[in-house]
Structure formats: C-alpha cells, structure tokens
C-alpha cells in the first residue's frame, strides 16, 4: 500500500480515535474513505493536546475518558487496513503514549497493523534519530509538520526526512476552523517546494469545499480535522458516519479526478 | 525510546540535554521562537550590560542578597543538626520566582517583545511576572487553572491589581499543567509578538537551563554566606520540588561539593496512589520517563501514557512532571528526592511559625518538614540549609480551612 492522492487536492481526514467510541470511529473512517478521503489520519487521544484547539481537545478528553489507548487505536488501524486496503492510513499522536509503549515496539506494531505513516506532533527533526531509524526499519513514512514560522534551514531538514507527504500548517496557531485561508499557507508551500518533491498537504483551519478548492491551487492535499470532529460532536452517534460521508463527498464534489499515480511517492510497505 | 531512561542514543550531543533528559519536544511552530530565544539568551549571558542591569535590579528592586538565617529555636526544638533558612521569602513579591521573572522580562525587552504571557500554579510566578511587566510597561496575560484560582484567590487579586489579565483554565484538572497547555497554545498562536516567561526549570530547551541560571544566585549567595558566616559548607541543602526551580537554584553551586547532600522534597499529598500525590521520583506509584510539555523527564502517567492527575495541599507542587535536570540528578544519585505528606507540611507550617515567627509558603513547608524530620537524627555539628522559597501569606485561606489552631 501507499499514500496516493486520487484528486487534486487530495483529502486527508483527521479523526480522534475513540470519539465517540472506537466502533463509531471505524464506521466514520470507512464512510470518509468511501466518499473520497485519500488518507485517514487516525488521532491517538492524549490528555494534554497542547497543539490542538478546543474542538479536538474536547474530542481527546472524551476519548481518554472512555479509556481509549494507543493499543486500541492500533487495533482499529488494523481493522481499517483490512477493510480498505487501498486507503492511506496515518497515525497522529503526541509523543508520550508512544514513548510509554516504546518507540521500537510502537513502530513494529504500527507496521504490523498496516499503517502507512506516522505523524508525531511534538517530535521535531532534531530529536528524531531513533524515531527515524525505527520508522525506516519498518518501512513506515514519517510525516513531519512544517510551519509558516519555520526558517528555510528547517524546511530543508523537514523535506529531507519526511516521507509520504509533508504537512504544511496553514497559519501559526492551534488546530481549529477559520473563516478564510491564511496567506501564510501559499507562501509556505512555495518555500517547501524548494526542498521536497513529496506531495504537500495543507492543514489547520480547512473546513469547507471553498477552502479545499483554494488549497488545490497551490498544494496537493487538504487536511480536514476540527470541522469533522465538530460535526461528529454535533451529530447523534448512529448518524455520525453518514454525516461525515456526505460532508467529505461535498468537499470535492466539483474537483476533477487526476491520474492516480501522480503523487504516489511513498515506498510501498514490503517493497 | 524506552522507559529505561534513554530517548535517543546520541543524547550527549543534543543541546539542552541533562543526561538522557530534557531536549525539545514541541510543535514545529514554536521551533523558530525557541531558536531565537536560545540565541538571545546566549548573547545576553555574555553581555556585561545585561548582567549589570539584572544585578542592579536584583539588589535594589528585589532585595538581594537574601539573608541566611540561623533558626535557633527550631534547632533547639529539633535537638540535632543546626537549621539555617535561606530567606527567599524576603524577596520582593514574597518568593524566589522574581529572580527568574526579572531575568526573562529583561530578555523579552531586549528581544523587542511587548506582550508577555505566563502560567502560574500557586500564583507566585504569576505575581512575579505581573510585577516585572508593570515595572517595564509590558502587556501581561497570566494563565491559571480555575482550581488554583480558587485556592489562591489572594494572588489572583494581586496580579489583577498589578495590571495583568488573569485567564482561568477549566480544562483537565484545572491546575498548573493545564495552565501550561493554555499558555503554550497562546504562544503557538501569537509566537511572533509574544514572549512566554515560563515559571519553572521545565519545558523545551533553553528554558530549563535559562531558568536554572536565573536562580543560581540562591546557591551562589548561600555558599559564600556559609563560608563567611558559619565557617563550613552545609551538610545538606533541602528544597521543595514542584517543577523544581527553587531547588535547582539552591543546589546548583553546591553540585561540585561532593560532601554537601542535596535533598529535594516532593509533594507526598494524601497517599501513594496515582492521583493522590505529585511525587514523581517515588518508587511505587511514582513517575516514569516520558514527554510532557516540551521536555523528557519523569512523568506521572498511566500505563497507556496518559498524564495522571496530581494532588497536593500546595498549588505550587502538584505538577505531573519535573524539571529534567532533577531527573538527571536523581538517576545519578547526586541528589536525593523524598516525599512529604500534606499533613507533615501543614504541621511544619505551624512549627516554623511558632518557633521562629516565620510563616512559610506551603511549598517551602515541605522542605521545612524534611529538616524537622532529619535534624534530630543528625549530630549537633551537622548543618542543614532549608531553602525557604516563599512566604505563606498567600496560603492563609487554605491554612484557615485545614488547621484547627486551637488543637494545633
């Protein structure tokens, strides 16, 4: 498997695993994939999500209160992989649950579950020695964040160590929806292009089809997070998957399909 | 990355490491700001005008050097080692926190930042930050857990009186950890204009080093005072450890003195179970190495890596992690860490008040309690230094609720 964006821009859907419960997260993820999400970013809930805004923070609190663990999220990833072999699957986590499991054990289990890549929000390239070695050993793609505040030297390092795609943060700040897309985003993507040929996904504040179209003009994929999590929060559990499915379908309703292999750069698992 | 204490193999070459601990684990958005801060601090450290201004303000504005006081009646009551108090409680604003707040505010001004944010637990760091912002005419926002705001109402009022905006944090346990999360969220959002005055020897590099260096003055003074006034170095230095800023300041200049024992006192709270205390170094039910709020250190957490809630009668000590330099000193055995219960700290508060006429902060009372426990077991020739990190006025409300003075 690999991370493949089938449209421009592709859609990366972030879900907090275990909110409202793991079985519902599975149904929501399947609905998102079936309605056009290229990649599912499966969020490991954490008690102290300091890079997240109130929407994802609340989702994390609910999932942690339900006792959702990294081990359970890995089991969910395995189910998703088995049900939808072609979808991109990225684990999104704060470091501490991973450190507690042990980096080596985590990477082995993630690979075994069929995960394509991992994004650790509080892992920076300078600290990533062991992480990168273990990811490489298990043919997993490390996805790093790039910020509008990152100087070129940092963007270069981020471009060099990332695989799968690079996640460009659209603006300084925490996750959460916003009215309009910051001009920071296009400038950041343009700078990043100098240092990587990987697809670039833009996230933080992307909440509707208009944003997705705008991202498509300068980047390869759009990450939808808080908007989905808020929709799940507002919707009855039994209706959440259908609601997310139709929301995701609406995000790219007017976007043309592109050649499937255009942005297929991730080393395939087992290759 | 295992729970055996190593995060990366090449730890010694990474900036801001204390053995295996420390480092930088933050959202990428903050990295440029941390690099800018590291450079600005490195420049300031070697700039004699910066140091001269800091020294001048520490002397004329804050009241340094603080006295080393022989607690004669407490010593007589304990009947063993001589107990000396390093009187950080006599500093302007009533606690050691002003050392660091002043240093960082000077740095912020030097960096041209007009907006200051900070977090606070017991309120002493918030008061110190609000104070230096007033002194330099800087905008000031303080994050504080709502539970701590209830416990430390007096300090909330002081901060507002000084012109700071105090923002309550309802998330999580509504204590220091949650206030730090909110402060970091603010910093991530306003990183281009805002300076974050972190209040303990915690967080991502360069904070643990910088905060320690602003508090080193405690042990630098104490070392000279012991040699000049007592004639010998102390047998042991005792300090309370929440994040660990007053302790690392009190320990640092004694590190090369192998004969000086260094004892950190954590909040033993009301029991040994997870959630009942803040004793990160306690063997059973204590912390394991992990990453919280930018640094790798001992963290109170469950088996899935979720951060544990904590309890202490003292709002300043109930933090789930601890400064990374303490983690190194713990592992190396250079410092020893013990826990003191809420009850023992409350009793020590009364004892010090009645023997010496000094009301200690509840945090500092944990260190006093350990001195009271140790002194009777030691020879009369032994000498203990207790870092009296702050005064207890802010805790009057808690003391009034917790203590039945007629029976005390």
PDB file of C-alpha atoms in Angstrom, chain A residues 44-54 57 61 64 68-70 95-104 121-131 145-151 154-155 158 169 171-174 184 204, chain B residues 1-3 6-10 14-15 17 22-32 35 171-172 177-178 180-182 184-186 188-192 288-294 296 299 301-308:
ATOM      1  CA  UNK A  44      -4.432   8.909  19.274  1.00  0.00           C
ATOM      2  CA  UNK A  45      -6.265  10.772  22.048  1.00  0.00           C
ATOM      3  CA  UNK A  46      -3.993  12.373  24.654  1.00  0.00           C
ATOM      4  CA  UNK A  47      -4.740  14.002  27.982  1.00  0.00           C
ATOM      5  CA  UNK A  48      -2.717  17.147  27.178  1.00  0.00           C
ATOM      6  CA  UNK A  49      -3.131  18.011  23.485  1.00  0.00           C
ATOM      7  CA  UNK A  50      -1.367  21.361  23.636  1.00  0.00           C
ATOM      8  CA  UNK A  51      -1.211  21.953  19.879  1.00  0.00           C
ATOM      9  CA  UNK A  52      -4.929  21.456  19.445  1.00  0.00           C
ATOM     10  CA  UNK A  53      -7.785  23.894  19.670  1.00  0.00           C
ATOM     11  CA  UNK A  54     -10.902  23.427  21.789  1.00  0.00           C
ATOM     12  CA  UNK A  57      -9.169  18.994  22.771  1.00  0.00           C
ATOM     13  CA  UNK A  61     -10.923  14.395  26.570  1.00  0.00           C
ATOM     14  CA  UNK A  64      -9.431   9.480  27.049  1.00  0.00           C
ATOM     15  CA  UNK A  68      -9.087   4.739  24.637  1.00  0.00           C
ATOM     16  CA  UNK A  69      -5.468   3.575  24.421  1.00  0.00           C
ATOM     17  CA  UNK A  70      -2.784   3.529  21.751  1.00  0.00           C
ATOM     18  CA  UNK A  95       4.757  11.643  21.875  1.00  0.00           C
ATOM     19  CA  UNK A  96       4.044  10.405  25.360  1.00  0.00           C
ATOM     20  CA  UNK A  97       1.740   7.456  24.568  1.00  0.00           C
ATOM     21  CA  UNK A  98       4.324   6.333  22.001  1.00  0.00           C
ATOM     22  CA  UNK A  99       7.234   6.767  24.413  1.00  0.00           C
ATOM     23  CA  UNK A 100       5.315   4.793  27.015  1.00  0.00           C
ATOM     24  CA  UNK A 101       4.846   1.911  24.603  1.00  0.00           C
ATOM     25  CA  UNK A 102       8.471   2.231  23.473  1.00  0.00           C
ATOM     26  CA  UNK A 103       9.443   3.599  20.067  1.00  0.00           C
ATOM     27  CA  UNK A 104      10.668   0.264  18.746  1.00  0.00           C
ATOM     28  CA  UNK A 121       3.020  16.462  16.615  1.00  0.00           C
ATOM     29  CA  UNK A 122       5.666  17.207  19.250  1.00  0.00           C
ATOM     30  CA  UNK A 123       8.551  15.451  17.506  1.00  0.00           C
ATOM     31  CA  UNK A 124      10.930  17.790  15.721  1.00  0.00           C
ATOM     32  CA  UNK A 125      13.584  16.687  13.238  1.00  0.00           C
ATOM     33  CA  UNK A 126      16.497  17.368  15.607  1.00  0.00           C
ATOM     34  CA  UNK A 127      15.187  14.886  18.171  1.00  0.00           C
ATOM     35  CA  UNK A 128      14.090  12.259  15.681  1.00  0.00           C
ATOM     36  CA  UNK A 129      17.174  10.000  15.454  1.00  0.00           C
ATOM     37  CA  UNK A 130      15.758   6.835  16.973  1.00  0.00           C
ATOM     38  CA  UNK A 131      12.281   7.513  15.593  1.00  0.00           C
ATOM     39  CA  UNK A 145       4.895  19.288  10.142  1.00  0.00           C
ATOM     40  CA  UNK A 146       6.212  22.461   8.543  1.00  0.00           C
ATOM     41  CA  UNK A 147       5.135  25.825   9.937  1.00  0.00           C
ATOM     42  CA  UNK A 148       4.982  29.334   8.470  1.00  0.00           C
ATOM     43  CA  UNK A 149       7.496  30.272  11.156  1.00  0.00           C
ATOM     44  CA  UNK A 150       9.985  27.568  10.093  1.00  0.00           C
ATOM     45  CA  UNK A 151      13.112  29.142   8.567  1.00  0.00           C
ATOM     46  CA  UNK A 154      14.342  23.842   8.993  1.00  0.00           C
ATOM     47  CA  UNK A 155      12.129  23.346   5.924  1.00  0.00           C
ATOM     48  CA  UNK A 158      11.854  18.574   7.228  1.00  0.00           C
ATOM     49  CA  UNK A 169       0.480  24.219   8.759  1.00  0.00           C
ATOM     50  CA  UNK A 171      -1.034  29.517   9.813  1.00  0.00           C
ATOM     51  CA  UNK A 172       0.603  29.912  13.181  1.00  0.00           C
ATOM     52  CA  UNK A 173      -1.651  28.699  15.928  1.00  0.00           C
ATOM     53  CA  UNK A 174      -3.552  25.696  17.129  1.00  0.00           C
ATOM     54  CA  UNK A 184       0.809  32.180   5.088  1.00  0.00           C
ATOM     55  CA  UNK A 204      -5.212  23.792  10.244  1.00  0.00           C
TER      56      UNK A 204
ATOM     57  CA  UNK B   1      12.699   5.293  23.198  1.00  0.00           C
ATOM     58  CA  UNK B   2      12.085   3.027  26.097  1.00  0.00           C
ATOM     59  CA  UNK B   3      11.061   3.533  29.663  1.00  0.00           C
ATOM     60  CA  UNK B   6      17.069   6.938  27.091  1.00  0.00           C
ATOM     61  CA  UNK B   7      15.167   8.767  24.438  1.00  0.00           C
ATOM     62  CA  UNK B   8      17.803   8.928  21.737  1.00  0.00           C
ATOM     63  CA  UNK B   9      21.192   7.329  21.521  1.00  0.00           C
ATOM     64  CA  UNK B  10      23.168  10.454  20.724  1.00  0.00           C
ATOM     65  CA  UNK B  14      21.951  17.378  21.624  1.00  0.00           C
ATOM     66  CA  UNK B  15      21.520  20.879  23.031  1.00  0.00           C
ATOM     67  CA  UNK B  17      20.205  17.661  27.492  1.00  0.00           C
ATOM     68  CA  UNK B  22      15.489  17.492  28.552  1.00  0.00           C
ATOM     69  CA  UNK B  23      15.561  18.242  24.849  1.00  0.00           C
ATOM     70  CA  UNK B  24      12.860  19.824  22.741  1.00  0.00           C
ATOM     71  CA  UNK B  25       9.515  18.186  22.038  1.00  0.00           C
ATOM     72  CA  UNK B  26       7.246  20.928  20.774  1.00  0.00           C
ATOM     73  CA  UNK B  27       5.036  21.748  17.808  1.00  0.00           C
ATOM     74  CA  UNK B  28       7.149  22.896  14.845  1.00  0.00           C
ATOM     75  CA  UNK B  29       5.543  26.361  15.005  1.00  0.00           C
ATOM     76  CA  UNK B  30       7.486  27.076  18.214  1.00  0.00           C
ATOM     77  CA  UNK B  31      10.885  25.977  16.970  1.00  0.00           C
ATOM     78  CA  UNK B  32      11.875  29.277  15.389  1.00  0.00           C
ATOM     79  CA  UNK B  35      15.936  29.098  18.465  1.00  0.00           C
ATOM     80  CA  UNK B 171      -9.672  22.056  31.135  1.00  0.00           C
ATOM     81  CA  UNK B 172      -8.251  18.880  32.669  1.00  0.00           C
ATOM     82  CA  UNK B 177      -0.344  21.504  33.927  1.00  0.00           C
ATOM     83  CA  UNK B 178      -3.482  22.778  32.227  1.00  0.00           C
ATOM     84  CA  UNK B 180       0.898  25.495  30.855  1.00  0.00           C
ATOM     85  CA  UNK B 181      -1.057  23.862  27.997  1.00  0.00           C
ATOM     86  CA  UNK B 182      -3.094  27.048  27.547  1.00  0.00           C
ATOM     87  CA  UNK B 184       1.639  27.130  25.067  1.00  0.00           C
ATOM     88  CA  UNK B 185      -1.489  27.366  22.887  1.00  0.00           C
ATOM     89  CA  UNK B 186      -1.376  31.140  23.229  1.00  0.00           C
ATOM     90  CA  UNK B 188       1.834  28.923  19.343  1.00  0.00           C
ATOM     91  CA  UNK B 189      -0.822  31.377  18.129  1.00  0.00           C
ATOM     92  CA  UNK B 190       0.972  34.629  18.946  1.00  0.00           C
ATOM     93  CA  UNK B 191       4.537  33.442  18.670  1.00  0.00           C
ATOM     94  CA  UNK B 192       5.666  36.352  16.520  1.00  0.00           C
ATOM     95  CA  UNK B 288       8.364   7.042  34.633  1.00  0.00           C
ATOM     96  CA  UNK B 289      10.361   8.844  31.938  1.00  0.00           C
ATOM     97  CA  UNK B 290       8.173  10.419  29.304  1.00  0.00           C
ATOM     98  CA  UNK B 291       7.462  13.616  27.377  1.00  0.00           C
ATOM     99  CA  UNK B 292       5.256  16.356  28.757  1.00  0.00           C
ATOM    100  CA  UNK B 293       5.111  19.978  27.653  1.00  0.00           C
ATOM    101  CA  UNK B 294       8.289  20.029  25.660  1.00  0.00           C
ATOM    102  CA  UNK B 296      11.716  14.479  28.532  1.00  0.00           C
ATOM    103  CA  UNK B 299       6.150  11.986  34.377  1.00  0.00           C
ATOM    104  CA  UNK B 301       1.189   8.784  33.941  1.00  0.00           C
ATOM    105  CA  UNK B 302      -0.902   5.671  33.473  1.00  0.00           C
ATOM    106  CA  UNK B 303       0.173   2.598  31.533  1.00  0.00           C
ATOM    107  CA  UNK B 304      -1.203   3.997  28.289  1.00  0.00           C
ATOM    108  CA  UNK B 305       0.854   7.189  28.604  1.00  0.00           C
ATOM    109  CA  UNK B 306      -1.990   9.481  29.663  1.00  0.00           C
ATOM    110  CA  UNK B 307      -0.848  12.111  32.139  1.00  0.00           C
ATOM    111  CA  UNK B 308      -2.061  11.481  35.654  1.00  0.00           C
TER     112      UNK B 308
END
